[in-house]
Amino acid sequence: MVKGDGKWDMERQSKKKGKNQRWNTEHRNRKWKDANRKNTKRNAVGRRQGRTQRADITVVIPNYQGIGYLEACLKSLYRGSLVPEIIVIDNGSTDGSAELAVRLAEQKTPAFRLVRFSQNKGFCAAVNEGIRLAETEYVMLLNNDTEVDEDCVKNLYRAIVRRKNAFSVSAKMLSMRQPEVIDDAGDLYCSLGWAFALGKGKTRRTYTKEAKIFAACGGAAVYRKRIFETIGYFDENHFAYLEDIDVGYRARLSGYENYYAPDALVYHAGSAVSGSRYNEFKVRLASRNSIYLIYKNMPFLQILLNLPHLAAGIGIKALFFAGKGMGRTYMEGIAEGIRLSLSKEGKRQKVSFRSECLGNYVQVQMELWWNTVRRITG
């Protein structure tokens, strides 16, 4: 059912969100095996409607001032070989994009919902609301500045269903302006404190095999919803940037894996909201979150172990952004990240070390070192 012109009862939604956050905080350190319980709200899989199928998957699209992209994004989903339920979470847009989404959905499908925030609450708050509202086992997150290939949703769905230990599966993102060029083939994280996209700038004829990755890119990936209930949802302290690395990191510490599906193609405009690849807003927020990400997920001894690499990573990036005239912005973000980590809210979100997960910590650390080699050697 379409929910558009009538605004949701925001007070009711806020109370529901607060309850969910408290529940998650109290239970975020449960053993990962608790997440294997079945979701009782599963829909029928493979129900045909004309040339398309519906399955146990919902697509959540966070939207902010997306008038130039959202229509094409939604139309590409409606043309797919598997048409999912769609939830658009609007972050206080004033450009008419939310209304456009409602009009388009009324013409195409009844399986659509719109939630409107009165202000921009950021990527994390938006997708968390959509994930909680989804009544399917699998939730795909999709940026509003994307267009999906006809079989993208179907291929992502099949990829995660057949991997019982998968938390997420990332799509192969191609540049919308240069479709022969890869934008993202899954994300890695290394001991320098850097996250980086595999394949970025390379030809689409590369990265053609399925593979394990450190984390899925939240711009186009499918997630197993029930695992969020154990490891926690997207951390809203991030607002945006590196939140997908953080949630993928937490899944890895709990024994789950993240994968890359090369046959799930998504065309991505990139930086549609922030305006460019490097800008003051993005640099400050990303540098802040890079510190917070380390604090949250690494025990103290692991931080000490990686400290020489982390310090080198900060120094290299400081020089890089200084060359772009944003060195001060970058260092201000680092300082903000330290303050956030030491704050009451930051400490509340820190992942507690669990001895039963020691093997996962060792595996992740070895991967951080190997990914540093991969980043340096290209």
mmCIF file of C-alpha atoms in Angstrom:
data_model
loop_
_atom_site.group_PDB
_atom_site.id
_atom_site.type_symbol
_atom_site.label_atom_id
_atom_site.label_comp_id
_atom_site.label_asym_id
_atom_site.label_seq_id
_atom_site.Cartn_x
_atom_site.Cartn_y
_atom_site.Cartn_z
ATOM 1 C CA MET A 1 0.000 0.000 0.000
ATOM 2 C CA VAL A 2 1.229 3.468 -0.851
ATOM 3 C CA LYS A 3 1.706 5.829 2.048
ATOM 4 C CA GLY A 4 2.582 9.242 0.773
ATOM 5 C CA ASP A 5 0.598 12.440 1.149
ATOM 6 C CA GLY A 6 -0.444 11.681 4.720
ATOM 7 C CA LYS A 7 2.589 12.002 7.001
ATOM 8 C CA TRP A 8 3.350 9.170 9.362
ATOM 9 C CA ASP A 9 2.832 9.694 13.058
ATOM 10 C CA MET A 10 6.439 10.689 13.773
ATOM 11 C CA GLU A 11 5.986 10.505 17.526
ATOM 12 C CA ARG A 12 4.858 6.896 17.251
ATOM 13 C CA GLN A 13 7.758 6.045 14.964
ATOM 14 C CA SER A 14 10.209 7.796 17.310
ATOM 15 C CA LYS A 15 8.984 5.732 20.277
ATOM 16 C CA LYS A 16 9.260 2.542 18.239
ATOM 17 C CA LYS A 17 12.779 3.463 17.184
ATOM 18 C CA GLY A 18 13.802 4.227 20.757
ATOM 19 C CA LYS A 19 12.473 0.879 21.909
ATOM 20 C CA ASN A 20 14.384 -0.920 19.189
ATOM 21 C CA GLN A 21 17.599 0.931 20.046
ATOM 22 C CA ARG A 22 17.289 0.023 23.720
ATOM 23 C CA TRP A 23 16.607 -3.611 22.836
ATOM 24 C CA ASN A 24 19.604 -3.660 20.539
ATOM 25 C CA THR A 25 21.902 -2.062 23.128
ATOM 26 C CA GLU A 26 20.920 -4.604 25.744
ATOM 27 C CA HIS A 27 21.380 -7.562 23.412
ATOM 28 C CA ARG A 28 24.176 -6.516 21.056
ATOM 29 C CA ASN A 29 26.728 -8.710 22.853
ATOM 30 C CA ARG A 30 24.755 -11.932 22.686
ATOM 31 C CA LYS A 31 26.512 -14.852 21.069
ATOM 32 C CA TRP A 32 26.254 -14.705 17.305
ATOM 33 C CA LYS A 33 24.681 -18.148 17.114
ATOM 34 C CA ASP A 34 21.446 -16.686 18.542
ATOM 35 C CA ALA A 35 20.843 -15.053 15.165
ATOM 36 C CA ASN A 36 20.203 -18.413 13.535
ATOM 37 C CA ARG A 37 16.627 -18.483 14.707
ATOM 38 C CA LYS A 38 14.118 -18.315 11.904
ATOM 39 C CA ASN A 39 12.246 -15.193 10.923
ATOM 40 C CA THR A 40 8.522 -15.954 11.193
ATOM 41 C CA LYS A 41 7.420 -13.136 8.872
ATOM 42 C CA ARG A 42 8.652 -14.611 5.631
ATOM 43 C CA ASN A 43 6.700 -14.082 2.445
ATOM 44 C CA ALA A 44 6.151 -16.576 -0.354
ATOM 45 C CA VAL A 45 9.100 -16.912 -2.713
ATOM 46 C CA GLY A 46 8.822 -16.960 -6.490
ATOM 47 C CA ARG A 47 5.221 -15.881 -6.861
ATOM 48 C CA ARG A 48 4.827 -14.891 -10.501
ATOM 49 C CA GLN A 49 3.170 -11.677 -11.635
ATOM 50 C CA GLY A 50 3.423 -11.486 -15.404
ATOM 51 C CA ARG A 51 7.081 -11.635 -16.426
ATOM 52 C CA THR A 52 8.345 -10.805 -12.963
ATOM 53 C CA GLN A 53 8.680 -12.611 -9.649
ATOM 54 C CA ARG A 54 8.350 -11.512 -6.051
ATOM 55 C CA ALA A 55 10.473 -12.948 -3.296
ATOM 56 C CA ASP A 56 11.353 -12.556 0.356
ATOM 57 C CA ILE A 57 13.221 -9.276 -0.163
ATOM 58 C CA THR A 58 12.566 -5.584 0.405
ATOM 59 C CA VAL A 59 14.522 -2.724 -1.166
ATOM 60 C CA VAL A 60 15.124 0.280 1.101
ATOM 61 C CA ILE A 61 16.055 3.555 -0.616
ATOM 62 C CA PRO A 62 17.169 6.525 1.506
ATOM 63 C CA ASN A 63 16.307 9.733 -0.314
ATOM 64 C CA TYR A 64 17.369 13.325 0.124
ATOM 65 C CA GLN A 65 16.751 15.871 -2.617
ATOM 66 C CA GLY A 66 16.888 13.103 -5.210
ATOM 67 C CA ILE A 67 14.641 14.648 -7.826
ATOM 68 C CA GLY A 68 17.268 14.172 -10.531
ATOM 69 C CA TYR A 69 17.773 10.449 -9.888
ATOM 70 C CA LEU A 70 14.977 8.778 -7.920
ATOM 71 C CA GLU A 71 12.548 8.279 -10.807
ATOM 72 C CA ALA A 72 15.091 6.396 -12.922
ATOM 73 C CA CYS A 73 16.127 4.351 -9.875
ATOM 74 C CA LEU A 74 12.553 3.238 -9.158
ATOM 75 C CA LYS A 75 11.738 2.537 -12.806
ATOM 76 C CA SER A 76 14.775 0.278 -13.097
ATOM 77 C CA LEU A 77 13.482 -1.743 -10.113
ATOM 78 C CA TYR A 78 10.013 -2.024 -11.630
ATOM 79 C CA ARG A 79 11.524 -3.364 -14.875
ATOM 80 C CA GLY A 80 13.395 -6.108 -13.045
ATOM 81 C CA SER A 81 12.932 -9.843 -13.416
ATOM 82 C CA LEU A 82 12.247 -9.916 -9.671
ATOM 83 C CA VAL A 83 10.273 -6.954 -8.337
ATOM 84 C CA PRO A 84 10.693 -6.470 -4.567
ATOM 85 C CA GLU A 85 8.708 -4.536 -2.050
ATOM 86 C CA ILE A 86 10.081 -0.999 -1.935
ATOM 87 C CA ILE A 87 10.385 1.366 1.014
ATOM 88 C CA VAL A 88 11.592 4.912 0.392
ATOM 89 C CA ILE A 89 12.752 6.800 3.480
ATOM 90 C CA ASP A 90 12.778 10.510 2.734
ATOM 91 C CA ASN A 91 15.151 12.684 4.768
ATOM 92 C CA GLY A 92 13.147 15.899 4.685
ATOM 93 C CA SER A 93 13.416 16.550 0.940
ATOM 94 C CA THR A 94 11.860 19.758 -0.372
ATOM 95 C CA ASP A 95 12.447 19.170 -4.090
ATOM 96 C CA GLY A 96 9.334 17.086 -4.788
ATOM 97 C CA SER A 97 11.190 13.773 -5.072
ATOM 98 C CA ALA A 98 9.105 12.101 -2.349
ATOM 99 C CA GLU A 99 5.852 13.065 -4.063
ATOM 100 C CA LEU A 100 7.248 11.850 -7.378
ATOM 101 C CA ALA A 101 7.999 8.448 -5.832
ATOM 102 C CA VAL A 102 4.407 8.125 -4.644
ATOM 103 C CA ARG A 103 2.929 9.020 -8.033
ATOM 104 C CA LEU A 104 5.192 6.562 -9.798
ATOM 105 C CA ALA A 105 4.438 3.758 -7.322
ATOM 106 C CA GLU A 106 0.685 4.235 -7.768
ATOM 107 C CA GLN A 107 1.161 3.483 -11.456
ATOM 108 C CA LYS A 108 3.506 0.522 -11.021
ATOM 109 C CA THR A 109 3.035 -1.485 -7.833
ATOM 110 C CA PRO A 110 1.050 -1.643 -4.573
ATOM 111 C CA ALA A 111 4.120 -2.970 -2.735
ATOM 112 C CA PHE A 112 5.471 0.471 -1.843
ATOM 113 C CA ARG A 113 5.773 2.576 1.282
ATOM 114 C CA LEU A 114 7.047 6.075 1.877
ATOM 115 C CA VAL A 115 8.247 7.359 5.248
ATOM 116 C CA ARG A 116 8.971 11.065 5.530
ATOM 117 C CA PHE A 117 11.275 12.584 8.122
ATOM 118 C CA SER A 118 10.849 16.268 8.874
ATOM 119 C CA GLN A 119 14.607 16.821 8.591
ATOM 120 C CA ASN A 120 17.721 15.147 7.225
ATOM 121 C CA LYS A 121 18.642 12.512 9.801
ATOM 122 C CA GLY A 122 21.371 10.968 7.673
ATOM 123 C CA PHE A 123 21.877 7.705 5.841
ATOM 124 C CA CYS A 124 22.037 5.518 8.957
ATOM 125 C CA ALA A 125 18.791 6.695 10.531
ATOM 126 C CA ALA A 126 16.994 6.364 7.207
ATOM 127 C CA VAL A 127 18.088 2.821 6.410
ATOM 128 C CA ASN A 128 17.544 1.670 9.999
ATOM 129 C CA GLU A 129 13.937 2.808 9.769
ATOM 130 C CA GLY A 130 13.523 0.939 6.499
ATOM 131 C CA ILE A 131 15.142 -2.243 7.807
ATOM 132 C CA ARG A 132 12.880 -2.271 10.853
ATOM 133 C CA LEU A 133 9.781 -1.743 8.719
ATOM 134 C CA ALA A 134 10.692 -4.498 6.257
ATOM 135 C CA GLU A 135 8.762 -7.700 6.886
ATOM 136 C CA THR A 136 11.022 -9.856 4.738
ATOM 137 C CA GLU A 137 14.074 -11.883 5.721
ATOM 138 C CA TYR A 138 16.316 -10.069 3.232
ATOM 139 C CA VAL A 139 16.734 -6.314 2.875
ATOM 140 C CA MET A 140 18.540 -4.634 -0.001
ATOM 141 C CA LEU A 141 19.883 -1.123 0.511
ATOM 142 C CA LEU A 142 20.075 1.009 -2.605
ATOM 143 C CA ASN A 143 21.246 4.589 -3.114
ATOM 144 C CA ASN A 144 18.791 6.888 -4.864
ATOM 145 C CA ASP A 145 21.396 7.837 -7.504
ATOM 146 C CA THR A 146 21.543 4.337 -8.971
ATOM 147 C CA GLU A 147 19.887 2.234 -11.653
ATOM 148 C CA VAL A 148 19.814 -1.543 -11.368
ATOM 149 C CA ASP A 149 20.272 -4.103 -14.106
ATOM 150 C CA GLU A 150 17.212 -6.202 -14.906
ATOM 151 C CA ASP A 151 18.495 -9.233 -12.967
ATOM 152 C CA CYS A 152 20.319 -7.372 -10.174
ATOM 153 C CA VAL A 153 17.807 -7.929 -7.375
ATOM 154 C CA LYS A 154 17.261 -11.557 -8.382
ATOM 155 C CA ASN A 155 20.990 -12.283 -8.479
ATOM 156 C CA LEU A 156 21.670 -10.641 -5.117
ATOM 157 C CA TYR A 157 18.759 -12.531 -3.604
ATOM 158 C CA ARG A 158 19.978 -15.877 -4.933
ATOM 159 C CA ALA A 159 23.538 -15.165 -3.803
ATOM 160 C CA ILE A 160 22.626 -14.546 -0.165
ATOM 161 C CA VAL A 161 20.026 -17.308 0.089
ATOM 162 C CA ARG A 162 22.536 -19.996 -0.865
ATOM 163 C CA ARG A 163 25.119 -18.823 1.690
ATOM 164 C CA LYS A 164 23.842 -19.612 5.150
ATOM 165 C CA ASN A 165 26.690 -17.785 6.914
ATOM 166 C CA ALA A 166 26.368 -14.611 4.833
ATOM 167 C CA PHE A 167 25.433 -11.349 6.488
ATOM 168 C CA SER A 168 25.617 -9.369 3.259
ATOM 169 C CA VAL A 169 26.273 -9.590 -0.477
ATOM 170 C CA SER A 170 27.527 -6.555 -2.377
ATOM 171 C CA ALA A 171 26.595 -5.740 -5.967
ATOM 172 C CA LYS A 172 29.019 -4.849 -8.744
ATOM 173 C CA MET A 173 28.676 -1.089 -9.065
ATOM 174 C CA LEU A 174 29.565 0.515 -12.394
ATOM 175 C CA SER A 175 29.937 4.180 -13.182
ATOM 176 C CA MET A 176 26.716 5.585 -14.609
ATOM 177 C CA ARG A 177 28.696 8.065 -16.708
ATOM 178 C CA GLN A 178 31.233 5.444 -17.853
ATOM 179 C CA PRO A 179 29.460 2.059 -17.773
ATOM 180 C CA GLU A 180 32.642 0.218 -18.747
ATOM 181 C CA VAL A 181 34.348 1.365 -15.540
ATOM 182 C CA ILE A 182 33.901 -0.201 -12.094
ATOM 183 C CA ASP A 183 32.841 2.047 -9.237
ATOM 184 C CA ASP A 184 32.872 -0.609 -6.488
ATOM 185 C CA ALA A 185 33.356 -4.388 -6.434
ATOM 186 C CA GLY A 186 33.071 -4.804 -2.677
ATOM 187 C CA ASP A 187 34.903 -3.022 0.128
ATOM 188 C CA LEU A 188 38.072 -3.878 2.026
ATOM 189 C CA TYR A 189 39.513 -2.452 5.242
ATOM 190 C CA CYS A 190 43.198 -2.439 6.184
ATOM 191 C CA SER A 191 45.533 -1.835 9.136
ATOM 192 C CA LEU A 192 46.231 1.721 7.932
ATOM 193 C CA GLY A 193 42.689 2.556 9.007
ATOM 194 C CA TRP A 194 41.584 2.936 5.388
ATOM 195 C CA ALA A 195 38.531 1.507 3.686
ATOM 196 C CA PHE A 196 38.740 1.173 -0.071
ATOM 197 C CA ALA A 197 36.600 -0.064 -2.936
ATOM 198 C CA LEU A 198 37.886 -3.004 -4.928
ATOM 199 C CA GLY A 199 38.203 -2.456 -8.657
ATOM 200 C CA LYS A 200 37.505 1.272 -8.610
ATOM 201 C CA GLY A 201 38.481 2.791 -11.958
ATOM 202 C CA LYS A 202 39.172 -0.567 -13.588
ATOM 203 C CA THR A 203 37.373 -2.081 -16.563
ATOM 204 C CA ARG A 204 34.123 -3.938 -15.924
ATOM 205 C CA ARG A 205 35.676 -7.027 -17.513
ATOM 206 C CA THR A 206 37.673 -7.483 -14.297
ATOM 207 C CA TYR A 207 36.379 -8.727 -10.923
ATOM 208 C CA THR A 208 34.139 -11.276 -12.598
ATOM 209 C CA LYS A 209 34.319 -13.963 -9.884
ATOM 210 C CA GLU A 210 32.370 -14.244 -6.659
ATOM 211 C CA ALA A 211 34.533 -13.561 -3.631
ATOM 212 C CA LYS A 212 34.584 -12.886 0.083
ATOM 213 C CA ILE A 213 35.059 -9.229 0.969
ATOM 214 C CA PHE A 214 35.542 -7.355 4.209
ATOM 215 C CA ALA A 215 32.220 -5.502 3.986
ATOM 216 C CA ALA A 216 29.500 -4.736 1.482
ATOM 217 C CA CYS A 217 29.045 -1.248 0.086
ATOM 218 C CA GLY A 218 25.786 0.032 1.583
ATOM 219 C CA GLY A 219 24.957 1.800 -1.679
ATOM 220 C CA ALA A 220 23.891 -1.487 -3.294
ATOM 221 C CA ALA A 221 23.869 -4.621 -1.148
ATOM 222 C CA VAL A 222 21.519 -7.184 0.361
ATOM 223 C CA TYR A 223 21.544 -8.066 4.077
ATOM 224 C CA ARG A 224 20.066 -10.818 6.244
ATOM 225 C CA LYS A 225 17.729 -8.896 8.486
ATOM 226 C CA ARG A 226 17.749 -11.193 11.517
ATOM 227 C CA ILE A 227 21.501 -10.736 11.984
ATOM 228 C CA PHE A 228 20.985 -7.017 12.627
ATOM 229 C CA GLU A 229 19.031 -8.046 15.705
ATOM 230 C CA THR A 230 22.188 -9.625 17.130
ATOM 231 C CA ILE A 231 25.082 -7.421 15.971
ATOM 232 C CA GLY A 232 23.146 -4.142 16.006
ATOM 233 C CA TYR A 233 21.806 -1.878 13.277
ATOM 234 C CA PHE A 234 23.723 0.844 11.456
ATOM 235 C CA ASP A 235 25.310 3.143 14.027
ATOM 236 C CA GLU A 236 23.574 6.503 13.720
ATOM 237 C CA ASN A 237 26.567 8.261 15.260
ATOM 238 C CA HIS A 238 28.161 7.903 11.825
ATOM 239 C CA PHE A 239 25.366 9.884 10.109
ATOM 240 C CA ALA A 240 26.981 8.850 6.808
ATOM 241 C CA TYR A 241 30.295 7.394 5.524
ATOM 242 C CA LEU A 242 31.994 4.212 6.788
ATOM 243 C CA GLU A 243 28.791 3.022 8.455
ATOM 244 C CA ASP A 244 28.732 0.051 6.056
ATOM 245 C CA ILE A 245 32.312 -0.882 6.969
ATOM 246 C CA ASP A 246 31.380 -0.679 10.651
ATOM 247 C CA VAL A 247 28.367 -2.983 10.395
ATOM 248 C CA GLY A 248 30.283 -5.406 8.177
ATOM 249 C CA TYR A 249 33.151 -5.388 10.701
ATOM 250 C CA ARG A 250 30.766 -6.242 13.529
ATOM 251 C CA ALA A 251 29.336 -9.110 11.493
ATOM 252 C CA ARG A 252 32.839 -10.477 10.879
ATOM 253 C CA LEU A 253 33.637 -10.376 14.595
ATOM 254 C CA SER A 254 30.522 -12.451 15.215
ATOM 255 C CA GLY A 255 31.533 -15.103 12.699
ATOM 256 C CA TYR A 256 29.554 -14.071 9.620
ATOM 257 C CA GLU A 257 30.901 -13.373 6.151
ATOM 258 C CA ASN A 258 30.339 -10.730 3.484
ATOM 259 C CA TYR A 259 30.418 -11.520 -0.220
ATOM 260 C CA TYR A 260 30.595 -9.914 -3.644
ATOM 261 C CA ALA A 261 28.286 -10.935 -6.523
ATOM 262 C CA PRO A 262 29.668 -9.867 -9.942
ATOM 263 C CA ASP A 263 26.460 -10.706 -11.815
ATOM 264 C CA ALA A 264 24.408 -8.189 -9.780
ATOM 265 C CA LEU A 265 25.010 -4.981 -11.736
ATOM 266 C CA VAL A 266 24.196 -1.472 -10.509
ATOM 267 C CA TYR A 267 24.967 1.799 -12.288
ATOM 268 C CA HIS A 268 25.966 4.534 -9.847
ATOM 269 C CA ALA A 269 26.106 8.297 -10.413
ATOM 270 C CA GLY A 270 28.136 8.886 -7.236
ATOM 271 C CA SER A 271 28.267 11.834 -4.796
ATOM 272 C CA ALA A 272 24.787 12.938 -5.844
ATOM 273 C CA VAL A 273 24.075 14.415 -2.404
ATOM 274 C CA SER A 274 27.474 15.604 -1.206
ATOM 275 C CA GLY A 275 28.319 17.082 -4.615
ATOM 276 C CA SER A 276 31.780 15.724 -5.409
ATOM 277 C CA ARG A 277 34.246 12.997 -4.513
ATOM 278 C CA TYR A 278 36.204 15.327 -2.224
ATOM 279 C CA ASN A 279 34.475 18.158 -0.382
ATOM 280 C CA GLU A 280 34.603 19.705 3.083
ATOM 281 C CA PHE A 281 31.508 17.875 4.361
ATOM 282 C CA LYS A 282 32.643 14.446 3.187
ATOM 283 C CA VAL A 283 36.290 14.816 4.254
ATOM 284 C CA ARG A 284 35.396 15.980 7.760
ATOM 285 C CA LEU A 285 32.763 13.317 8.332
ATOM 286 C CA ALA A 286 34.797 10.460 6.834
ATOM 287 C CA SER A 287 37.909 11.315 8.864
ATOM 288 C CA ARG A 288 35.858 11.606 12.039
ATOM 289 C CA ASN A 289 34.228 8.233 11.407
ATOM 290 C CA SER A 290 37.541 6.568 10.577
ATOM 291 C CA ILE A 291 38.690 7.154 14.163
ATOM 292 C CA TYR A 292 35.362 6.138 15.652
ATOM 293 C CA LEU A 293 35.368 2.928 13.577
ATOM 294 C CA ILE A 294 38.750 1.910 15.009
ATOM 295 C CA TYR A 295 37.725 2.688 18.577
ATOM 296 C CA LYS A 296 34.440 0.821 18.281
ATOM 297 C CA ASN A 297 35.634 -2.443 16.826
ATOM 298 C CA MET A 298 39.208 -2.973 18.032
ATOM 299 C CA PRO A 299 40.034 -4.013 21.595
ATOM 300 C CA PHE A 300 42.719 -1.883 23.252
ATOM 301 C CA LEU A 301 45.519 -4.394 22.614
ATOM 302 C CA GLN A 302 44.597 -4.609 18.937
ATOM 303 C CA ILE A 303 44.705 -0.819 18.647
ATOM 304 C CA LEU A 304 48.217 -0.871 20.157
ATOM 305 C CA LEU A 305 49.244 -3.630 17.736
ATOM 306 C CA ASN A 306 48.077 -1.580 14.747
ATOM 307 C CA LEU A 307 49.109 1.829 16.090
ATOM 308 C CA PRO A 308 52.203 2.287 13.875
ATOM 309 C CA HIS A 309 50.159 1.515 10.756
ATOM 310 C CA LEU A 310 47.213 3.653 11.905
ATOM 311 C CA ALA A 311 49.493 6.631 12.612
ATOM 312 C CA ALA A 312 51.095 6.232 9.185
ATOM 313 C CA GLY A 313 47.654 6.065 7.572
ATOM 314 C CA ILE A 314 46.541 9.292 9.239
ATOM 315 C CA GLY A 315 49.776 11.041 8.275
ATOM 316 C CA ILE A 316 49.563 10.013 4.623
ATOM 317 C CA LYS A 317 45.970 11.156 4.319
ATOM 318 C CA ALA A 318 46.720 14.435 6.104
ATOM 319 C CA LEU A 319 49.361 15.169 3.468
ATOM 320 C CA PHE A 320 47.028 14.090 0.678
ATOM 321 C CA PHE A 321 44.215 16.403 1.759
ATOM 322 C CA ALA A 322 46.650 19.221 2.522
ATOM 323 C CA GLY A 323 47.545 19.057 -1.151
ATOM 324 C CA LYS A 324 43.889 19.581 -1.966
ATOM 325 C CA GLY A 325 43.561 22.503 0.425
ATOM 326 C CA MET A 326 41.588 20.480 2.984
ATOM 327 C CA GLY A 327 44.320 19.409 5.397
ATOM 328 C CA ARG A 328 42.833 21.402 8.260
ATOM 329 C CA THR A 329 39.379 19.982 7.588
ATOM 330 C CA TYR A 330 40.777 16.464 7.692
ATOM 331 C CA MET A 331 42.571 17.014 11.016
ATOM 332 C CA GLU A 332 39.493 18.668 12.527
ATOM 333 C CA GLY A 333 37.572 15.532 11.603
ATOM 334 C CA ILE A 334 40.211 13.382 13.314
ATOM 335 C CA ALA A 335 39.834 15.477 16.479
ATOM 336 C CA GLU A 336 36.044 15.137 16.308
ATOM 337 C CA GLY A 337 36.435 11.366 15.977
ATOM 338 C CA ILE A 338 38.527 11.233 19.143
ATOM 339 C CA ARG A 339 35.947 13.313 21.017
ATOM 340 C CA LEU A 340 33.120 11.092 19.760
ATOM 341 C CA SER A 341 34.978 7.944 20.823
ATOM 342 C CA LEU A 342 35.544 9.318 24.325
ATOM 343 C CA SER A 343 31.980 10.569 24.712
ATOM 344 C CA LYS A 344 29.313 8.741 26.678
ATOM 345 C CA GLU A 345 27.467 7.850 23.487
ATOM 346 C CA GLY A 346 30.640 6.627 21.789
ATOM 347 C CA LYS A 347 31.579 4.406 24.726
ATOM 348 C CA ARG A 348 28.061 2.983 24.825
ATOM 349 C CA GLN A 349 28.423 1.759 21.245
ATOM 350 C CA LYS A 350 31.833 0.101 21.652
ATOM 351 C CA VAL A 351 31.800 -3.595 20.768
ATOM 352 C CA SER A 352 32.657 -5.641 23.848
ATOM 353 C CA PHE A 353 35.354 -8.261 23.411
ATOM 354 C CA ARG A 354 34.039 -11.827 23.625
ATOM 355 C CA SER A 355 36.487 -14.637 24.288
ATOM 356 C CA GLU A 356 34.416 -17.104 22.260
ATOM 357 C CA CYS A 357 35.049 -14.894 19.221
ATOM 358 C CA LEU A 358 38.855 -14.768 19.643
ATOM 359 C CA GLY A 359 39.363 -16.759 16.468
ATOM 360 C CA ASN A 360 37.328 -14.206 14.541
ATOM 361 C CA TYR A 361 39.499 -11.367 15.858
ATOM 362 C CA VAL A 362 42.655 -13.208 14.761
ATOM 363 C CA GLN A 363 41.207 -13.873 11.321
ATOM 364 C CA VAL A 364 40.186 -10.224 10.907
ATOM 365 C CA GLN A 365 43.621 -8.993 12.012
ATOM 366 C CA MET A 366 45.388 -11.189 9.484
ATOM 367 C CA GLU A 367 43.050 -9.834 6.836
ATOM 368 C CA LEU A 368 43.789 -6.239 7.855
ATOM 369 C CA TRP A 369 47.494 -6.812 7.287
ATOM 370 C CA TRP A 370 46.937 -8.589 3.977
ATOM 371 C CA ASN A 371 44.593 -5.825 2.794
ATOM 372 C CA THR A 372 47.320 -3.279 3.566
ATOM 373 C CA VAL A 373 49.593 -5.132 1.164
ATOM 374 C CA ARG A 374 46.821 -5.206 -1.434
ATOM 375 C CA ARG A 375 46.185 -1.477 -1.022
ATOM 376 C CA ILE A 376 49.844 -0.547 -1.383
ATOM 377 C CA THR A 377 50.524 -2.841 -4.333
ATOM 378 C CA GLY A 378 47.250 -1.952 -6.073
#
